[in-house]
Amino acid sequence: MDHEDLRLWSKRAADWAADYHAGLRDRPVRAPLVPGAVARQLPGAPPEAAEPMEAIWADFERIVPGGMTHWQHPGFFAYFPANAAPASMLAEQLVNAMGCNALIWQTSPAATEVEQVMMDWLRQAVGLPEGFVGTIHDTATVATLSAVLTMRERALGWKGLEEGLSGGPVLRFYASAETHSSVDKAIRVAGIGQRNLVKVATDGARAMTGAALRAAIRADREAGMLPAGVILCAGGTSVGAFDRIADCLAVCREEGVPSHVDAAWSGSAMICPEFRGLWAGIEGADSVVLNPHKWLGVQFDCSVQFMRDPGAQVRTLGLRPTYLETAGREEIVNFNEWTVPLGRRFRALKLWFVLRAYGLEGLRARIRNHIAWAAEARDRLAALPGVEIVTEPRLSLFSFALDTDAATEALLARINDDGRIYLTQTRVDGRFAIRVQVGSFDCTREDVMLIAKVVNELLAR
């Protein structure tokens, strides 16, 4: 295959993509397969000779689409969305064509500088004050790990980088049980140890309070341990919980403990000023992560971390051997020094395309619709016999259940086997519940109202 072949097949791929999206409603959201069904359709050994593109394409069409969970399906109400707006897909095609590695400024100057400007555009869009600067990671997991490593080194006076953690003080981090499992993973990878992640008790609204956080920090200090960092939850994955952000950040300042706020899902909604009360006080955070690839239509992967002062993170993660220097430009921004990987994709281009192609007002309209439609879907489900709303909507996320766990689990299996919509589960105070999360970029009100229709039909059978 050469570049002239690519010209032909790229056009065919674009046509396929348009047809694929147009026909998504005709497909089951989740592939009705058993493990191994796709692998069994592939040869057990690689080909010795080149094969014609026609054969490769035919196998792709025969094997892959029918073996996918269709994340862009308008009936996808599971997990959180991983949206891919058309403008974002177009930008990704251009990035793929250039095939750059934006590891330092001189390897891709436009990638670095577009990212710098896009971070400021997004900062303004979500209402963060001037002074916050950002970078794009692949996922919130890496953003949170970067923040945890930085908080660890701040607590150790940057000695951990040279001396390791052995023989040092016992470091303690604080979060509620509503935070994402990526927080636990970051604590493990950073060498802190799971037992040193203190899961602070929450109040009746599933929020960590300043008083509970203060008590946990002071108890650890009295026990001879070193409080090193706080990770706050702003829109938890399970049921959308929000910690008392302002109160907890005030405690962080009083106690001299740095903070990181996980707003991976909810942060996108903050382009709508009316929702910013949910993270009131955010300007006091040291670090904030939000994922445009969830709710802003920017194709996965694109996770943004904002920092009040990136200096501590660059000091923690930055390495600049001779082969990564840019001669004569000692103070240039090299974003690899802000994160764990050295290699970096040109992720900012799709953010640039999306923000321009839809505008903040267009994106706000989508988010506002999703939230309004989720509330309406909640009411329709609540009106069905035997259905109980377990947690009320936080933005566009809520949960419901039947009278027993067994009945709820059976209903969820029937919903997903039906194929018209896709939902996932959680546990709320030990109770099995079904999550509903509205956020698919191209879903309509009719698509969202299908949730209650499907549940009603299945309950009546």
Short mmCIF file of N, CA, C and O in Angstrom, two decimals, residues 24-120:
data_model
loop_
_atom_site.label_atom_id
_atom_site.label_comp_id
_atom_site.label_asym_id
_atom_site.label_seq_id
_atom_site.Cartn_x
_atom_site.Cartn_y
_atom_site.Cartn_z
N LEU A 24 -26.15 3.63 13.27
CA LEU A 24 -25.92 3.13 14.63
C LEU A 24 -27.20 2.70 15.33
O LEU A 24 -27.22 1.71 16.07
N ARG A 25 -28.28 3.43 15.11
CA ARG A 25 -29.54 3.07 15.79
C ARG A 25 -30.05 1.69 15.37
O ARG A 25 -30.86 1.10 16.08
N ASP A 26 -29.58 1.19 14.24
CA ASP A 26 -30.02 -0.12 13.76
C ASP A 26 -29.17 -1.25 14.35
O ASP A 26 -29.48 -2.42 14.12
N ARG A 27 -28.13 -0.91 15.08
CA ARG A 27 -27.26 -1.92 15.67
C ARG A 27 -27.57 -2.07 17.16
O ARG A 27 -27.96 -1.09 17.81
N PRO A 28 -27.35 -3.24 17.74
CA PRO A 28 -27.38 -3.34 19.19
C PRO A 28 -26.19 -2.57 19.77
O PRO A 28 -25.10 -2.57 19.19
N VAL A 29 -26.42 -1.87 20.88
CA VAL A 29 -25.35 -1.05 21.43
C VAL A 29 -24.15 -1.91 21.81
O VAL A 29 -23.00 -1.55 21.56
N ARG A 30 -24.41 -3.05 22.39
CA ARG A 30 -23.34 -3.94 22.86
C ARG A 30 -23.35 -5.21 22.03
O ARG A 30 -24.41 -5.80 21.79
N ALA A 31 -22.17 -5.64 21.58
CA ALA A 31 -22.09 -6.82 20.74
C ALA A 31 -22.63 -8.06 21.46
O ALA A 31 -22.22 -8.34 22.59
N PRO A 32 -23.55 -8.80 20.84
CA PRO A 32 -24.11 -10.01 21.47
C PRO A 32 -23.18 -11.21 21.27
O PRO A 32 -23.54 -12.20 20.64
N LEU A 33 -21.97 -11.11 21.82
CA LEU A 33 -20.95 -12.13 21.61
C LEU A 33 -20.51 -12.74 22.93
O LEU A 33 -20.74 -12.17 24.00
N VAL A 34 -19.84 -13.86 22.82
CA VAL A 34 -19.19 -14.47 23.99
C VAL A 34 -17.69 -14.28 23.84
O VAL A 34 -17.18 -14.10 22.72
N PRO A 35 -16.93 -14.29 24.94
CA PRO A 35 -15.47 -14.13 24.84
C PRO A 35 -14.86 -15.15 23.88
O PRO A 35 -15.20 -16.33 23.90
N GLY A 36 -13.96 -14.66 23.04
CA GLY A 36 -13.28 -15.52 22.06
C GLY A 36 -13.92 -15.55 20.70
O GLY A 36 -13.31 -16.05 19.74
N ALA A 37 -15.13 -15.01 20.57
CA ALA A 37 -15.85 -15.10 19.29
C ALA A 37 -15.13 -14.34 18.18
O ALA A 37 -15.12 -14.78 17.02
N VAL A 38 -14.54 -13.20 18.51
CA VAL A 38 -13.82 -12.43 17.50
C VAL A 38 -12.47 -13.09 17.19
O VAL A 38 -12.09 -13.26 16.03
N ALA A 39 -11.76 -13.48 18.23
CA ALA A 39 -10.42 -14.06 18.03
C ALA A 39 -10.48 -15.31 17.15
O ALA A 39 -9.55 -15.56 16.36
N ARG A 40 -11.53 -16.07 17.28
CA ARG A 40 -11.65 -17.30 16.49
C ARG A 40 -11.79 -17.03 14.99
O ARG A 40 -11.59 -17.92 14.16
N GLN A 41 -12.13 -15.80 14.63
CA GLN A 41 -12.27 -15.45 13.21
C GLN A 41 -10.96 -14.98 12.58
O GLN A 41 -10.92 -14.69 11.39
N LEU A 42 -9.91 -14.89 13.39
CA LEU A 42 -8.62 -14.41 12.90
C LEU A 42 -7.66 -15.58 12.72
O LEU A 42 -7.66 -16.52 13.52
N PRO A 43 -6.79 -15.52 11.71
CA PRO A 43 -5.80 -16.58 11.54
C PRO A 43 -4.87 -16.67 12.75
O PRO A 43 -4.63 -15.67 13.44
N GLY A 44 -4.33 -17.82 12.97
CA GLY A 44 -3.44 -18.02 14.11
C GLY A 44 -2.02 -17.59 13.88
O GLY A 44 -1.22 -17.56 14.82
N ALA A 45 -1.66 -17.23 12.66
CA ALA A 45 -0.29 -16.82 12.34
C ALA A 45 -0.33 -15.64 11.37
O ALA A 45 -1.26 -15.51 10.58
N PRO A 46 0.69 -14.78 11.38
CA PRO A 46 0.71 -13.63 10.47
C PRO A 46 1.01 -14.08 9.05
O PRO A 46 1.63 -15.11 8.82
N PRO A 47 0.58 -13.28 8.05
CA PRO A 47 0.81 -13.65 6.65
C PRO A 47 2.28 -13.44 6.27
O PRO A 47 2.91 -12.47 6.69
N GLU A 48 2.84 -14.34 5.47
CA GLU A 48 4.20 -14.20 4.97
C GLU A 48 4.26 -13.21 3.82
O GLU A 48 5.23 -12.47 3.66
N ALA A 49 3.21 -13.19 3.00
CA ALA A 49 3.18 -12.31 1.83
C ALA A 49 2.12 -11.23 2.02
O ALA A 49 1.16 -11.40 2.80
N ALA A 50 2.30 -10.12 1.33
CA ALA A 50 1.33 -9.03 1.40
C ALA A 50 -0.01 -9.48 0.87
O ALA A 50 -0.10 -10.27 -0.08
N GLU A 51 -1.06 -8.98 1.49
CA GLU A 51 -2.42 -9.31 1.05
C GLU A 51 -3.06 -8.07 0.43
O GLU A 51 -2.75 -6.94 0.81
N PRO A 52 -3.98 -8.25 -0.49
CA PRO A 52 -4.63 -7.09 -1.12
C PRO A 52 -5.52 -6.35 -0.13
O PRO A 52 -6.13 -6.95 0.75
N MET A 53 -5.57 -5.04 -0.29
CA MET A 53 -6.37 -4.22 0.61
C MET A 53 -7.84 -4.59 0.56
O MET A 53 -8.55 -4.48 1.57
N GLU A 54 -8.32 -5.01 -0.58
CA GLU A 54 -9.72 -5.43 -0.70
C GLU A 54 -10.03 -6.55 0.28
O GLU A 54 -11.09 -6.56 0.92
N ALA A 55 -9.11 -7.50 0.42
CA ALA A 55 -9.34 -8.61 1.33
C ALA A 55 -9.30 -8.15 2.79
O ALA A 55 -10.09 -8.59 3.62
N ILE A 56 -8.35 -7.27 3.06
CA ILE A 56 -8.24 -6.74 4.43
C ILE A 56 -9.50 -5.98 4.80
O ILE A 56 -10.07 -6.13 5.89
N TRP A 57 -9.96 -5.15 3.88
CA TRP A 57 -11.17 -4.34 4.12
C TRP A 57 -12.40 -5.23 4.31
O TRP A 57 -13.21 -4.99 5.21
N ALA A 58 -12.50 -6.25 3.50
CA ALA A 58 -13.65 -7.16 3.61
C ALA A 58 -13.66 -7.86 4.96
O ALA A 58 -14.72 -8.02 5.59
N ASP A 59 -12.48 -8.25 5.45
CA ASP A 59 -12.42 -8.89 6.76
C ASP A 59 -12.75 -7.91 7.88
O ASP A 59 -13.41 -8.27 8.86
N PHE A 60 -12.30 -6.67 7.72
CA PHE A 60 -12.66 -5.65 8.70
C PHE A 60 -14.18 -5.52 8.80
O PHE A 60 -14.76 -5.57 9.90
N GLU A 61 -14.83 -5.37 7.67
CA GLU A 61 -16.29 -5.19 7.68
C GLU A 61 -17.01 -6.43 8.22
O GLU A 61 -18.04 -6.32 8.88
N ARG A 62 -16.45 -7.58 7.95
CA ARG A 62 -17.09 -8.83 8.39
C ARG A 62 -16.91 -9.09 9.88
O ARG A 62 -17.81 -9.59 10.55
N ILE A 63 -15.77 -8.69 10.44
CA ILE A 63 -15.41 -9.10 11.80
C ILE A 63 -15.58 -7.99 12.83
O ILE A 63 -16.14 -8.21 13.91
N VAL A 64 -15.12 -6.79 12.50
CA VAL A 64 -14.94 -5.78 13.56
C VAL A 64 -16.23 -5.08 13.98
O VAL A 64 -16.57 -5.07 15.18
N PRO A 65 -17.00 -4.45 13.10
CA PRO A 65 -18.17 -3.69 13.58
C PRO A 65 -19.14 -4.53 14.41
O PRO A 65 -19.66 -4.06 15.43
N GLY A 66 -19.37 -5.76 14.00
CA GLY A 66 -20.28 -6.62 14.75
C GLY A 66 -19.72 -7.12 16.06
O GLY A 66 -20.45 -7.70 16.86
N GLY A 67 -18.43 -6.88 16.29
CA GLY A 67 -17.80 -7.29 17.54
C GLY A 67 -17.49 -6.14 18.47
O GLY A 67 -16.70 -6.29 19.40
N MET A 68 -18.12 -5.00 18.24
CA MET A 68 -17.84 -3.80 19.03
C MET A 68 -19.00 -3.45 19.96
O MET A 68 -20.17 -3.70 19.64
N THR A 69 -18.66 -2.85 21.09
CA THR A 69 -19.62 -2.06 21.84
C THR A 69 -19.55 -0.66 21.23
O THR A 69 -18.47 -0.07 21.16
N HIS A 70 -20.68 -0.14 20.81
CA HIS A 70 -20.68 1.09 20.00
C HIS A 70 -20.82 2.32 20.90
O HIS A 70 -21.93 2.75 21.25
N TRP A 71 -19.67 2.86 21.25
CA TRP A 71 -19.63 3.99 22.19
C TRP A 71 -20.28 5.25 21.63
O TRP A 71 -20.69 6.14 22.39
N GLN A 72 -20.38 5.37 20.33
CA GLN A 72 -21.01 6.56 19.74
C GLN A 72 -22.51 6.36 19.50
O GLN A 72 -23.18 7.24 18.97
N HIS A 73 -23.03 5.22 19.91
CA HIS A 73 -24.46 4.91 19.74
C HIS A 73 -25.30 5.88 20.58
O HIS A 73 -24.99 6.14 21.74
N PRO A 74 -26.37 6.43 20.02
CA PRO A 74 -27.21 7.34 20.80
C PRO A 74 -27.94 6.66 21.95
O PRO A 74 -28.52 7.33 22.79
N GLY A 75 -27.93 5.32 21.99
CA GLY A 75 -28.50 4.58 23.10
C GLY A 75 -27.48 4.17 24.14
O GLY A 75 -27.78 3.35 25.02
N PHE A 76 -26.28 4.74 24.07
CA PHE A 76 -25.21 4.43 25.03
C PHE A 76 -25.38 5.32 26.25
O PHE A 76 -25.11 6.52 26.21
N PHE A 77 -25.85 4.74 27.36
CA PHE A 77 -26.04 5.47 28.61
C PHE A 77 -25.25 4.84 29.74
O PHE A 77 -25.61 4.95 30.91
N ALA A 78 -24.17 4.15 29.40
CA ALA A 78 -23.35 3.42 30.36
C ALA A 78 -22.10 4.23 30.71
O ALA A 78 -21.75 5.19 30.01
N TYR A 79 -21.43 3.82 31.79
CA TYR A 79 -20.16 4.43 32.18
C TYR A 79 -20.28 5.96 32.09
O TYR A 79 -21.17 6.57 32.63
N PHE A 80 -19.32 6.58 31.37
CA PHE A 80 -19.46 7.95 30.89
C PHE A 80 -19.16 7.90 29.40
O PHE A 80 -18.46 7.00 28.93
N PRO A 81 -19.65 8.87 28.63
CA PRO A 81 -19.42 8.80 27.19
C PRO A 81 -17.95 8.99 26.84
O PRO A 81 -17.17 9.56 27.61
N ALA A 82 -17.56 8.49 25.69
CA ALA A 82 -16.26 8.80 25.09
C ALA A 82 -16.58 9.35 23.71
O ALA A 82 -16.46 8.67 22.70
N ASN A 83 -17.05 10.57 23.69
CA ASN A 83 -17.65 11.13 22.48
C ASN A 83 -16.62 11.42 21.40
O ASN A 83 -15.45 11.70 21.69
N ALA A 84 -17.08 11.37 20.17
CA ALA A 84 -16.24 11.69 19.02
C ALA A 84 -17.07 12.51 18.04
O ALA A 84 -17.72 11.97 17.15
N ALA A 85 -17.06 13.82 18.23
CA ALA A 85 -17.78 14.71 17.34
C ALA A 85 -17.13 14.67 15.95
O ALA A 85 -15.92 14.44 15.83
N PRO A 86 -17.90 14.89 14.90
CA PRO A 86 -17.32 14.88 13.55
C PRO A 86 -16.10 15.78 13.40
O PRO A 86 -15.12 15.40 12.76
N ALA A 87 -16.13 16.97 13.99
CA ALA A 87 -14.97 17.86 13.89
C ALA A 87 -13.75 17.26 14.54
O ALA A 87 -12.61 17.45 14.08
N SER A 88 -13.96 16.52 15.62
CA SER A 88 -12.85 15.86 16.31
C SER A 88 -12.29 14.73 15.46
O SER A 88 -11.06 14.54 15.37
N MET A 89 -13.17 13.97 14.82
CA MET A 89 -12.71 12.88 13.96
C MET A 89 -11.87 13.42 12.80
O MET A 89 -10.85 12.82 12.42
N LEU A 90 -12.28 14.56 12.26
CA LEU A 90 -11.53 15.16 11.17
C LEU A 90 -10.14 15.58 11.64
O LEU A 90 -9.13 15.32 10.95
N ALA A 91 -10.06 16.19 12.81
CA ALA A 91 -8.76 16.60 13.34
C ALA A 91 -7.86 15.39 13.57
O ALA A 91 -6.65 15.44 13.29
N GLU A 92 -8.44 14.29 14.05
CA GLU A 92 -7.64 13.09 14.28
C GLU A 92 -7.08 12.54 12.97
O GLU A 92 -5.97 12.00 12.94
N GLN A 93 -7.84 12.64 11.88
CA GLN A 93 -7.32 12.20 10.59
C GLN A 93 -6.07 12.99 10.20
O GLN A 93 -5.09 12.43 9.70
N LEU A 94 -6.11 14.29 10.46
CA LEU A 94 -4.96 15.13 10.11
C LEU A 94 -3.77 14.82 11.00
O LEU A 94 -2.63 14.76 10.53
N VAL A 95 -4.03 14.60 12.29
CA VAL A 95 -2.95 14.24 13.20
C VAL A 95 -2.33 12.90 12.80
O VAL A 95 -1.11 12.74 12.78
N ASN A 96 -3.19 11.96 12.46
CA ASN A 96 -2.69 10.65 12.04
C ASN A 96 -1.84 10.77 10.78
O ASN A 96 -0.82 10.08 10.63
N ALA A 97 -2.24 11.65 9.87
CA ALA A 97 -1.49 11.81 8.63
C ALA A 97 -0.10 12.40 8.90
O ALA A 97 0.89 11.98 8.29
N MET A 98 -0.02 13.35 9.82
CA MET A 98 1.27 13.96 10.12
C MET A 98 2.16 13.03 10.95
O MET A 98 3.39 13.09 10.85
N GLY A 99 1.54 12.20 11.76
CA GLY A 99 2.29 11.20 12.52
C GLY A 99 3.40 11.78 13.37
O GLY A 99 4.49 11.22 13.44
N CYS A 100 3.12 12.88 14.05
CA CYS A 100 4.17 13.55 14.82
C CYS A 100 4.27 13.00 16.24
O CYS A 100 3.35 12.35 16.74
N ASN A 101 5.40 13.26 16.87
CA ASN A 101 5.59 12.99 18.29
C ASN A 101 5.95 14.31 18.95
O ASN A 101 7.03 14.86 18.72
N ALA A 102 5.03 14.84 19.75
CA ALA A 102 5.21 16.17 20.34
C ALA A 102 5.90 16.09 21.68
O ALA A 102 5.49 16.71 22.66
N LEU A 103 7.01 15.34 21.75
CA LEU A 103 7.67 15.14 23.04
C LEU A 103 8.32 16.41 23.56
O LEU A 103 8.34 16.66 24.78
N ILE A 104 8.90 17.24 22.68
CA ILE A 104 9.42 18.53 23.11
C ILE A 104 9.00 19.58 22.08
O ILE A 104 8.52 19.26 21.00
N TRP A 105 9.22 20.84 22.40
CA TRP A 105 8.76 21.92 21.53
C TRP A 105 9.29 21.77 20.12
O TRP A 105 8.54 21.85 19.14
N GLN A 106 10.61 21.54 19.97
CA GLN A 106 11.18 21.56 18.63
C GLN A 106 10.76 20.37 17.78
O GLN A 106 10.87 20.43 16.55
N THR A 107 10.26 19.30 18.39
CA THR A 107 9.81 18.17 17.57
C THR A 107 8.45 18.43 16.94
O THR A 107 8.09 17.74 15.98
N SER A 108 7.70 19.37 17.46
CA SER A 108 6.38 19.73 16.91
C SER A 108 5.96 21.08 17.49
O SER A 108 5.08 21.15 18.35
N PRO A 109 6.58 22.17 17.05
CA PRO A 109 6.27 23.47 17.66
C PRO A 109 4.77 23.81 17.66
O PRO A 109 4.25 24.32 18.65
N ALA A 110 4.08 23.53 16.55
CA ALA A 110 2.66 23.87 16.50
C ALA A 110 1.87 23.07 17.54
O ALA A 110 0.93 23.60 18.15
N ALA A 111 2.24 21.81 17.75
CA ALA A 111 1.52 20.99 18.73
C ALA A 111 1.64 21.59 20.12
O ALA A 111 0.67 21.65 20.87
N THR A 112 2.84 22.04 20.48
CA THR A 112 3.04 22.64 21.80
C THR A 112 2.29 23.95 21.93
O THR A 112 1.59 24.19 22.92
N GLU A 113 2.38 24.80 20.93
CA GLU A 113 1.81 26.14 21.07
C GLU A 113 0.30 26.15 20.92
O GLU A 113 -0.39 26.93 21.59
N VAL A 114 -0.25 25.28 20.07
CA VAL A 114 -1.70 25.15 20.01
C VAL A 114 -2.22 24.63 21.35
O VAL A 114 -3.25 25.08 21.86
N GLU A 115 -1.50 23.69 21.96
CA GLU A 115 -1.91 23.18 23.26
C GLU A 115 -1.91 24.29 24.31
O GLU A 115 -2.84 24.39 25.13
N GLN A 116 -0.89 25.13 24.32
CA GLN A 116 -0.84 26.23 25.29
C GLN A 116 -2.06 27.15 25.14
O GLN A 116 -2.70 27.52 26.13
N VAL A 117 -2.39 27.49 23.90
CA VAL A 117 -3.53 28.39 23.68
C VAL A 117 -4.85 27.69 24.01
O VAL A 117 -5.74 28.28 24.62
N MET A 118 -4.98 26.42 23.63
CA MET A 118 -6.22 25.69 23.92
C MET A 118 -6.44 25.54 25.42
O MET A 118 -7.57 25.57 25.91
N MET A 119 -5.35 25.38 26.18
CA MET A 119 -5.50 25.28 27.63
C MET A 119 -6.06 26.59 28.21
O MET A 119 -6.87 26.56 29.14
N ASP A 120 -5.65 27.70 27.63
CA ASP A 120 -6.19 28.96 28.13
C ASP A 120 -7.62 29.17 27.67
O ASP A 120 -8.45 29.69 28.42
#
